[in-house]
Coordinates of C-alpha atoms (C1' of nucleotides) in Angstrom, one line a residue:
Chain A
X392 CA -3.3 1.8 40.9
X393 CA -0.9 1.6 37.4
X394 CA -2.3 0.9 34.6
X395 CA -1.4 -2.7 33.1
X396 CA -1.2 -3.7 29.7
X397 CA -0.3 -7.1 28.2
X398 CA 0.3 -7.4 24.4
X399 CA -0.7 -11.2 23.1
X400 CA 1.1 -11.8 19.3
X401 CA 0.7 -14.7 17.2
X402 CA 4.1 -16.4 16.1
X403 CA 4.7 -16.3 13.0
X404 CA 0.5 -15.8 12.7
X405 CA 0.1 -17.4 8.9
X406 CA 2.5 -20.0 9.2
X407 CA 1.1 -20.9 12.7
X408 CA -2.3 -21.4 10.8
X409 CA -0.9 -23.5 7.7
X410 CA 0.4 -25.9 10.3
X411 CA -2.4 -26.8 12.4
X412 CA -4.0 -28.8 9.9
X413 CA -0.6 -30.2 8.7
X414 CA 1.2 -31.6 11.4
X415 CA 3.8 -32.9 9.0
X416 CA 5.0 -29.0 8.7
X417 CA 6.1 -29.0 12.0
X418 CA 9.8 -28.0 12.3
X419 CA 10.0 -27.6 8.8
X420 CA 10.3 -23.9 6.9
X421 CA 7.1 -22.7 6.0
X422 CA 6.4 -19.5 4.1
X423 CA 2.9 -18.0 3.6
X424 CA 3.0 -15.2 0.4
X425 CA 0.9 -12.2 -0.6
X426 CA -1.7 -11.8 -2.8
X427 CA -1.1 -13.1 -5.9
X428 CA 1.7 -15.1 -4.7
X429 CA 3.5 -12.3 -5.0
X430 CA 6.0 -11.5 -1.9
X431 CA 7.1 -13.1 1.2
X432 CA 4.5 -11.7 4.0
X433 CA 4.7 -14.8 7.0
X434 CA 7.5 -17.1 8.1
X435 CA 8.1 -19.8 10.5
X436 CA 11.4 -19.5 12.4
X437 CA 12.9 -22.1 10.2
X438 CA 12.3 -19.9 7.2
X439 CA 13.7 -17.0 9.1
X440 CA 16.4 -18.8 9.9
X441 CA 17.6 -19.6 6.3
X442 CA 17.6 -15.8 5.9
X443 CA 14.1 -15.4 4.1
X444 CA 13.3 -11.8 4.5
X445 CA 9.9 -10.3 5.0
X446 CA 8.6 -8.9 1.7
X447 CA 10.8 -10.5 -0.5
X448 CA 9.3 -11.4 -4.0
X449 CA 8.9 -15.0 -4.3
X450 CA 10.5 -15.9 -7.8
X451 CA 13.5 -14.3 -5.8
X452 CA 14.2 -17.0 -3.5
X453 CA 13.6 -19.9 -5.8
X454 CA 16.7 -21.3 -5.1
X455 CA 16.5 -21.0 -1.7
X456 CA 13.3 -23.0 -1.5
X457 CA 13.8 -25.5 -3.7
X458 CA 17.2 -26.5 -2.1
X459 CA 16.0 -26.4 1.4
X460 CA 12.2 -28.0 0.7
X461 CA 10.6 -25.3 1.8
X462 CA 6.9 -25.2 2.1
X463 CA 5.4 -22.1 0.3
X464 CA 1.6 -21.3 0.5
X465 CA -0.7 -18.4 -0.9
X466 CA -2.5 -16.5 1.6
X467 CA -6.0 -18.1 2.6
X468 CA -7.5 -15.7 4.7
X469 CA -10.7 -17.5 4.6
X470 CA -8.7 -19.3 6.9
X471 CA -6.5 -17.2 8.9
X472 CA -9.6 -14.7 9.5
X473 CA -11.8 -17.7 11.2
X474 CA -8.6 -18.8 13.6
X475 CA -7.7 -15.2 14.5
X476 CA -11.4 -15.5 15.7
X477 CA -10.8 -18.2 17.7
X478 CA -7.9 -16.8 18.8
X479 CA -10.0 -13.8 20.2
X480 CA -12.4 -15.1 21.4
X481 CA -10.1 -17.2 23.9
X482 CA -8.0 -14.3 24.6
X483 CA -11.5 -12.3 26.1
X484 CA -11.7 -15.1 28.5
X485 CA -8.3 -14.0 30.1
X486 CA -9.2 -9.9 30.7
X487 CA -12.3 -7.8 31.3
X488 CA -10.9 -5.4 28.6
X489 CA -9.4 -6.6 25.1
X490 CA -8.4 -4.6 22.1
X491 CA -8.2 -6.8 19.1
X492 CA -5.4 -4.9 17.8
X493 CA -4.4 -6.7 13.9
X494 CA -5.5 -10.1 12.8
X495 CA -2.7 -11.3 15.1
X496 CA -2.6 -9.1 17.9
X497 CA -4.6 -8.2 20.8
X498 CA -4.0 -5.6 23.8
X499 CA -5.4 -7.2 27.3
X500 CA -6.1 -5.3 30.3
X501 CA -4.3 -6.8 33.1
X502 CA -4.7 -3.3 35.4
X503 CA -7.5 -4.6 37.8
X504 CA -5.8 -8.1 38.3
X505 CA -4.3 -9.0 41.8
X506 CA -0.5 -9.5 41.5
X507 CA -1.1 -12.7 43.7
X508 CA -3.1 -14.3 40.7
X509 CA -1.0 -12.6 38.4
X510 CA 2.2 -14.4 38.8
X511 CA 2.3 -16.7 35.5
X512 CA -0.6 -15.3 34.0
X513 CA 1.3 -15.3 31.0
X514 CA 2.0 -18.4 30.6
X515 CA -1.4 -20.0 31.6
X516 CA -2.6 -17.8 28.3
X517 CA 0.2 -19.3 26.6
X518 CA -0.5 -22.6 27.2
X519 CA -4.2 -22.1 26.6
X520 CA -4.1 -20.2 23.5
X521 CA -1.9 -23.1 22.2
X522 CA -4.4 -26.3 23.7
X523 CA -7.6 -24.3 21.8
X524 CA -6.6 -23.3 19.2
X525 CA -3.1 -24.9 18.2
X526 CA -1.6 -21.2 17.8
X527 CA 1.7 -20.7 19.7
X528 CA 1.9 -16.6 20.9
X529 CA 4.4 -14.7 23.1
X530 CA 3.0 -12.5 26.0
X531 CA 4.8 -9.2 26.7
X532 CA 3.3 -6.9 29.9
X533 CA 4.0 -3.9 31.0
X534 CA 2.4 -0.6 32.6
X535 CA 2.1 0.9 29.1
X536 CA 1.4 -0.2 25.4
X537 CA 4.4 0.8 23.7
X538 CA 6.6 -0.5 26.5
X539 CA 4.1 -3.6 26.3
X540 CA 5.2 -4.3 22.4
X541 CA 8.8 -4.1 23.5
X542 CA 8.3 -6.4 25.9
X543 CA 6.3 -8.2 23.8
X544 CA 9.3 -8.8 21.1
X545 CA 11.8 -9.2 23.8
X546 CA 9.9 -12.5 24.6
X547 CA 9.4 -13.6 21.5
X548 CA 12.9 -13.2 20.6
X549 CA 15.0 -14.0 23.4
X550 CA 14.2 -18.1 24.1
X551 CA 15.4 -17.7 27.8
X552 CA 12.2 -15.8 28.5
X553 CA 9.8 -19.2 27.0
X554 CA 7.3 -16.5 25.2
X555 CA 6.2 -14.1 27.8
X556 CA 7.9 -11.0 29.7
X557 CA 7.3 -9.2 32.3
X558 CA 8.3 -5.6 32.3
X559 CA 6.4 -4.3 35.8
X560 CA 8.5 -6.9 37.3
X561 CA 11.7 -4.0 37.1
X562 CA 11.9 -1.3 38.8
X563 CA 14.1 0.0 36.7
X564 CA 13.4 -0.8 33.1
X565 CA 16.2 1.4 31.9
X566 CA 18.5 -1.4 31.4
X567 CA 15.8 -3.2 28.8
X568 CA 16.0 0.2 27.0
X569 CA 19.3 0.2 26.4
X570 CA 19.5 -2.6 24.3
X571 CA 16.5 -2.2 22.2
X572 CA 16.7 -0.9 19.0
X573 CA 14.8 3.1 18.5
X574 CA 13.7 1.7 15.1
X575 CA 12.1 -1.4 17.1
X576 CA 9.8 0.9 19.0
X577 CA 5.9 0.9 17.9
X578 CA 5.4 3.9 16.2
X579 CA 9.1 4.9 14.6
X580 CA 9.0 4.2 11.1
X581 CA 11.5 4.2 8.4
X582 CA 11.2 7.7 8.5
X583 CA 11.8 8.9 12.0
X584 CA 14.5 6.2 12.8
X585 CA 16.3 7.7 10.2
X586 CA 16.0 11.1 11.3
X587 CA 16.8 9.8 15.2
X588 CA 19.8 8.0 14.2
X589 CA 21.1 11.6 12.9
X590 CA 20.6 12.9 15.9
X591 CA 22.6 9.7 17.5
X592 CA 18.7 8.5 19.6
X593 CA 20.0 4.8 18.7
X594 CA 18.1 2.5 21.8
X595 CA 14.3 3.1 23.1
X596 CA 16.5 4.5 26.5
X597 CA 17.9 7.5 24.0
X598 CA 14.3 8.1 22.5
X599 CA 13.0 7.9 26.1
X600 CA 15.7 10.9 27.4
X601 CA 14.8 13.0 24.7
X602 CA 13.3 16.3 24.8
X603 CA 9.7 15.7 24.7
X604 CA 9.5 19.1 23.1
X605 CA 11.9 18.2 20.1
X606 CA 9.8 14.7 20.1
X607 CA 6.4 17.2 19.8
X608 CA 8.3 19.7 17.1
X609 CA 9.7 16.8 14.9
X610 CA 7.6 13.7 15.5
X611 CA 4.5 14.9 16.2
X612 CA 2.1 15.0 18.9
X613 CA 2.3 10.8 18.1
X614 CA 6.1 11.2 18.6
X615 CA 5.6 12.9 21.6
X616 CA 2.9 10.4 23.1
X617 CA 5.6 7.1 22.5
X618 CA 8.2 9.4 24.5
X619 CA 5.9 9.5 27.3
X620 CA 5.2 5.9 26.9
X621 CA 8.8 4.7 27.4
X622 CA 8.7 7.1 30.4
X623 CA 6.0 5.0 31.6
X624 CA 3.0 7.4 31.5
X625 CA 0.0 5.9 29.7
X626 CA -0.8 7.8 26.9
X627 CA -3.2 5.6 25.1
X628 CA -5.5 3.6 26.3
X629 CA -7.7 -0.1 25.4
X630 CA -10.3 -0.1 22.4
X631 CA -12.6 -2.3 23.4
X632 CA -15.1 -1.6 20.3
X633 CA -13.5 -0.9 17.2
X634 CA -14.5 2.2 15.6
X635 CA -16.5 1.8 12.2
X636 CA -14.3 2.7 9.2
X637 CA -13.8 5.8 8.1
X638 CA -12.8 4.6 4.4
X639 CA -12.9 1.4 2.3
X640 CA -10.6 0.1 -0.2
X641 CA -10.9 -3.0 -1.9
X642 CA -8.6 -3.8 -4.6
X643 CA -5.8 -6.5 -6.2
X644 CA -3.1 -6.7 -8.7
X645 CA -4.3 -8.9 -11.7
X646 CA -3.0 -12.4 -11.7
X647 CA -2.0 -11.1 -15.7
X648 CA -1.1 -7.8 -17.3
X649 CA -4.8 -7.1 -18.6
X650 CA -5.3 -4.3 -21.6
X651 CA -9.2 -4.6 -22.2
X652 CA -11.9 -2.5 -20.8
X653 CA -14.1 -5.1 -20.1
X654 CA -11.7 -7.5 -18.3
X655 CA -11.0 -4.5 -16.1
X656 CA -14.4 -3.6 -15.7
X657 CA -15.6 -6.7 -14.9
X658 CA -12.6 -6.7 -12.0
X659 CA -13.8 -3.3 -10.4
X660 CA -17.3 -4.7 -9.9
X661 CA -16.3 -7.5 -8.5
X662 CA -14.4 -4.8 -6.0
X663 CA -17.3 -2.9 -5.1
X664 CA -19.8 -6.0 -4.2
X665 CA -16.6 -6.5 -1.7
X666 CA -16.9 -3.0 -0.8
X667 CA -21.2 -3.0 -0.9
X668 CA -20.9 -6.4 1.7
X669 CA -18.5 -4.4 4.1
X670 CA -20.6 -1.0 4.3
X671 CA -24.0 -3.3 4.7
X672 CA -22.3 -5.0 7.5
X673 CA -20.9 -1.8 9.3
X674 CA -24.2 -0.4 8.5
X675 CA -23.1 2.7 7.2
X676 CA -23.2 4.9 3.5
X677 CA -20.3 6.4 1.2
X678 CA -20.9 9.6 -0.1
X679 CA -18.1 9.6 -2.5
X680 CA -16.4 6.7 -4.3
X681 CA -12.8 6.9 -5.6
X682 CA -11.4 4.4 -8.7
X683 CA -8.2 3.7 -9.6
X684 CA -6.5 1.9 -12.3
X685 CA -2.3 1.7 -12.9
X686 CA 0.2 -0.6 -14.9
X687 CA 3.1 -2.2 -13.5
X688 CA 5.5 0.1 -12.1
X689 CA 8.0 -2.6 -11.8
X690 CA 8.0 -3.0 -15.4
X691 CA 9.3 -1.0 -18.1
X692 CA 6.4 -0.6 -19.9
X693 CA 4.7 2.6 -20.8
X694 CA 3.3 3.8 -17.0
X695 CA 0.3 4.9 -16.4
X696 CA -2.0 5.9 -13.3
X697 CA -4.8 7.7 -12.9
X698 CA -8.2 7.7 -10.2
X699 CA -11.1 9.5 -10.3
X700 CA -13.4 10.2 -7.4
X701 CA -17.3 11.0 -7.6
X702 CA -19.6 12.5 -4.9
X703 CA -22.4 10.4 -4.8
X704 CA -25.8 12.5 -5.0
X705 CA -27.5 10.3 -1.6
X706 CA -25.0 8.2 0.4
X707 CA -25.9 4.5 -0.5
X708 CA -24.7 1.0 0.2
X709 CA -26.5 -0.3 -2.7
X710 CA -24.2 -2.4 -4.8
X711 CA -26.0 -1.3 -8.3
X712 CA -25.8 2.0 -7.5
X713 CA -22.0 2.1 -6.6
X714 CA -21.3 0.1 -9.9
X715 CA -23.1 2.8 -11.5
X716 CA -21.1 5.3 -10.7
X717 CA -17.7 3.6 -10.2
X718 CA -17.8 2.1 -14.0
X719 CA -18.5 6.3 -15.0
X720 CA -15.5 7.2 -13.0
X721 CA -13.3 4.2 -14.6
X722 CA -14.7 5.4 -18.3
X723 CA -13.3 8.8 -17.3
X724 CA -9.7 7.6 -16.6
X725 CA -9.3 4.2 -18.7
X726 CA -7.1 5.2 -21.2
X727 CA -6.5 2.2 -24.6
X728 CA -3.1 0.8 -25.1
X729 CA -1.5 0.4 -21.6
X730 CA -1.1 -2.7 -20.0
X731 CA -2.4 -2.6 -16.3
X732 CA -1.7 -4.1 -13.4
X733 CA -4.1 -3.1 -10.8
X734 CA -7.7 -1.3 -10.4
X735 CA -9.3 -0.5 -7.2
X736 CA -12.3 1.7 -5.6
X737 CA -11.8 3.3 -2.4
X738 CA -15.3 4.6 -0.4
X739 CA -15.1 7.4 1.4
X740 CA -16.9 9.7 3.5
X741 CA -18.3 7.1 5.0
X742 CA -21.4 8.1 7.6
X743 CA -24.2 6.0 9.7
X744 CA -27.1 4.4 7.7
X745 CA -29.4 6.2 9.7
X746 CA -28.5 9.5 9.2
X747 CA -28.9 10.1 5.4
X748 CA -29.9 13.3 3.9
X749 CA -31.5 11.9 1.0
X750 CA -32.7 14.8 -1.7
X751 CA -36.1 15.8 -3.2
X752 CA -35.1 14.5 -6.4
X753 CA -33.9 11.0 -5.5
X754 CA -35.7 8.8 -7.9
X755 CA -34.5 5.6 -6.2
X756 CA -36.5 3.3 -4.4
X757 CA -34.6 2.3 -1.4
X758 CA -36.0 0.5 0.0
X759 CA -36.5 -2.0 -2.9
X760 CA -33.0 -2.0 -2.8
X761 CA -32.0 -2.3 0.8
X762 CA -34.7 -5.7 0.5
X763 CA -32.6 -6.9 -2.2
X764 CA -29.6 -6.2 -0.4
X765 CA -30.3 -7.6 2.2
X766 CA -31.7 -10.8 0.5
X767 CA -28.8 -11.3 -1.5
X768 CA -26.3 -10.8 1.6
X769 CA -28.2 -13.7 3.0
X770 CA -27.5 -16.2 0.1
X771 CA -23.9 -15.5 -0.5
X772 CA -23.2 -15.4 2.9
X773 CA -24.6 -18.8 3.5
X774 CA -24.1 -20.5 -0.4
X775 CA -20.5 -19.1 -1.3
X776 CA -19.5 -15.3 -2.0
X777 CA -20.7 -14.3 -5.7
X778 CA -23.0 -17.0 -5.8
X779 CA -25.2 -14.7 -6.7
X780 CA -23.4 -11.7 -8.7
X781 CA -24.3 -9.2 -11.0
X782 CA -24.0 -9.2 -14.8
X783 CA -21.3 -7.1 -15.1
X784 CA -19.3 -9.1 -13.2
X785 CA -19.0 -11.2 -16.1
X786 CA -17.9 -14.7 -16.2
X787 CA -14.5 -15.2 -17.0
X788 CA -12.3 -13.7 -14.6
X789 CA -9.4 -13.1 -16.7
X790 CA -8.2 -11.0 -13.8
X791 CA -8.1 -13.7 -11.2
X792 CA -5.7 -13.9 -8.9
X793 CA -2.8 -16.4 -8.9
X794 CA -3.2 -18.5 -6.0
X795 CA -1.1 -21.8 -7.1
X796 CA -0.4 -23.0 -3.6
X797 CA -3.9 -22.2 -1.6
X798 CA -4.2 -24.5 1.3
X799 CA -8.0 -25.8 2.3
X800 CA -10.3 -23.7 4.0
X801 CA -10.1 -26.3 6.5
X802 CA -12.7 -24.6 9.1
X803 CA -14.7 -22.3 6.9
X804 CA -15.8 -25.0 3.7
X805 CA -17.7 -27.7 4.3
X806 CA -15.5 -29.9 1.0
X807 CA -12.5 -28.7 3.1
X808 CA -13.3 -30.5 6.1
X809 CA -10.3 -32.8 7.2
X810 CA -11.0 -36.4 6.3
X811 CA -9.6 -39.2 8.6
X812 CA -9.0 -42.4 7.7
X813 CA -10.3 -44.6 10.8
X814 CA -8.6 -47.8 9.2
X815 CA -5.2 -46.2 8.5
X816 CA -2.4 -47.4 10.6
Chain B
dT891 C1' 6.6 -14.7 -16.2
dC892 C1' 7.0 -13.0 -11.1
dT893 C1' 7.2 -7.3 -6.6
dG894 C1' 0.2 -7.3 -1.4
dG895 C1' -3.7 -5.1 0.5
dG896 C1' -5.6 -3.1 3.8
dG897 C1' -6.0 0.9 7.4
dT898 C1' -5.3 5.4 10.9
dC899 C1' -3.9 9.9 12.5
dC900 C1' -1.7 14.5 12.1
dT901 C1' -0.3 18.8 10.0
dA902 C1' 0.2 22.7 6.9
dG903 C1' -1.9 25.6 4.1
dG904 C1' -5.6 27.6 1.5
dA905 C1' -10.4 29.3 1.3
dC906 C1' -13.5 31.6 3.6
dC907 C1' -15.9 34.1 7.4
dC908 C1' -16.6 38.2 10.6
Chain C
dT1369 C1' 5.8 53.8 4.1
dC1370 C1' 1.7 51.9 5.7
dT1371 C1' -1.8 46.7 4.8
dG1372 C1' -5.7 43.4 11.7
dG1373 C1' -6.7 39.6 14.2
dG1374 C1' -9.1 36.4 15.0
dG1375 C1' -11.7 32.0 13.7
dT1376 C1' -13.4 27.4 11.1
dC1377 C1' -13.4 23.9 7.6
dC1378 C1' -11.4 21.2 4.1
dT1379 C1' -7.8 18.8 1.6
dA1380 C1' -3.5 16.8 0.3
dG1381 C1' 0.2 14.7 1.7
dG1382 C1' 3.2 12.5 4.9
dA1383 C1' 4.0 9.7 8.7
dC1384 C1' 2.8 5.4 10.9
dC1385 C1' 0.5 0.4 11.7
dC1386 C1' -0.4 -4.7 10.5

DNA sequence: TCTGGGGTCCTAGGACCC
DNA sequence: TCTGGGGTCCTAGGACCC
């Protein structure tokens, strides 16, 4: 039997959450921005439609938002993390197999599903998805999972199709192809459209006829794979468990310019209890850490970049032990008189907790420290992240980010639980 | 004033081995 | 003039994704 794959995408995934909380931003232009209320990174369709672009910067658009009342937010992923959940978790009801793809995305596996049953299958998840949760998605299927993304966008963008398409239901898919952009296609990037466009591969039907060969030569075995895709030949399959991760980066741009060690300091610890939580809870060990610190680039200051990365002598998840060694590596490459921007620590070589080579000279007590791990992942977990911090983190947080226009944590705060007034008419 | 923050996979080329 | 023929492992960098 084929192989079926649907794709389920949020609209619009941010915006969709700002709204469901705040019925009065219903047909009105939302935008949701990045860290730092830096760029433009989620729109609803009325946004779109006044010609906001993805990944503008904000103080861009001013004009454009004032004049049309448009409703900006910072990102509050507090938030959008617990509905994506939600999301998920409804969306496993639906298939035997799912593959959370994104915080927004999820591959299902129709393949063992009765066509009798099928028919509209798509839009009983749409509905659903929508009652539960209050998140509208578009549904595209199809016998693979590239040709399941195109089908996917051609249902979110074409209104005829009321958010879900069904590309098994052609036998020849050819005509779909034809109109649908090569640069569209999941897994051509700037790069490669540029270089198919050169060749004149201009629609997913070129990029399908192509040599698979000259695919394999130029694109990769990856390039190769989506041309077999469009062909309609599974080449990759459903994920059901996501795979630990292989690295770890935590870091931001500072809310201001910042030019003193400690400020920065203080900011990189604060990174690496972030990145402490995240290898306790995939229950694995870096063996190296990597820190980073730059200025603006955007700016026409003196520039200046530099990392430094430090094998660890035992793989540990220990938060004083990473700070320890990250705060040698940022002594090593903080240099006096530049203004910076951003500082970050990536862990790498990540491996399983349980298969540690410690050394015959470790001096460190670990298991005192995995207790008080363990203990302190328990209070900030349920009392509020850094409730509980180390000293280094410092107090001040000159580095904060700027988040002027941070919506409630409506399902994840208790203070941010939606009040209604019973007596209100 | 103001420009995000995460990830993955693949390949080429060098070091090194027999 | 002539200078083998395999391997493996590691890393940096480039492509992609959301």
């Amino acid at each position: 039997m084929k192989k079926k794959f649907a794709l389920v995408d949020c609209n619009n995934f941010y915006a969709s959450c700002e709204r469901i909380f705040n019925p009065k931003l219903e047909n009105k232009p939302v935008v949701v921005l990045s860290n730092n209320d830096g760029c433009v990174i989620a729109r609803s369709n009325e946004a779109k439609a006044l010609g906001i672009k993805m990944g503008t910067p904000a103080f861009q658009i001013k004009n454009i938002i004032e004049k049309n009342n448009v409703n900006v937010f910072s990102s509050n992923y507090a938030l959008y993390g617990d509905i994506s959940q939600r999301v998920m978790n409804s969306l496993s009801k639906f298939a035997p197999k799912i593959e959370v793809y994104s915080i927004d995305e999820a591959f299902l596996d129709f393949s063992g599903i009765t066509d009798d049953i099928f028919k509209d299958y798509g839009y009983v998840i749409r509905k659903k998805i929508k009652q539960w949760t209050g998140i509208p998605v578009s549904v595209g299927i199809a016998h693979t999972k590239t040709l399941a993304k195109i089908a996917n966008h051609i249902a979110k963008k074409n209104p005829k199709y009321n958010g879900v398409f069904d590309m098994t239901e052609f036998s020849d898919i050819d005509e779909i192809l034809k109109n649908f952009p090569v640069d569209d296609i999941w897994g051509v990037g700037r790069k490669y459209s540029k270089l198919l466009m050169s060749k004149n591969i201009k629609t997913a039907l070129d990029l399908k006829n192509t040599d698979d060969k000259w695919a394999r030569k130029n694109m990769t075995v990856m390039g190769q794979r989506t041309v077999f895709e469009l062909r309609n030949i599974p080449c990759f399959s459903i994920n059901t468990i996501p795979a630990d991760k292989k690295n770890i980066l935590v870091s931001r741009s500072f809310g201001k310019p910042l030019t003193s060690y400690a400020d920065i300091e203080q900011a990189l610890t604060t990174h690496i209890t972030r990145i402490g939580e995240k290898l306790r809870k995939q229950k694995s060990c870096a063996q190296a850490v990597t820190v980073f610190i730059m200025t603006n680039s955007f700016a026409k200051t003196p520039q200046y970049f530099n990392a430094k990365t430090i094998q660890l002598p035992v793989a540990t998840n220990n938060t004083p032990e990473l700070i320890h060694y990250s705060v040698i590596a940022l002594r090593m490459i903080f240099r006096k008189g530049y203004s910076y921007k951003k500082t970050g620590v990536i862990a790498t070589d990540i491996i399983p907790e349980n298969a540690i080579q410690t050394n015959f000279w470790d001096k460190v007590d670990r298991k005192k420290y995995n207790d008080l791990m363990k203990t302190l992942d328990k209070i900030n977990f349920s009392l509020g992240r850094d409730k509980v911090k180390y000293a280094i983190q410092g107090t001040k947080k000159r580095w904060k980010l700027r988040q002027e226009k941070l919506s409630p944590c409506y399902t994840t705060r208790w203070n941010d639980l939606l009040k209604i007034d019973m007596d209100k008419k």
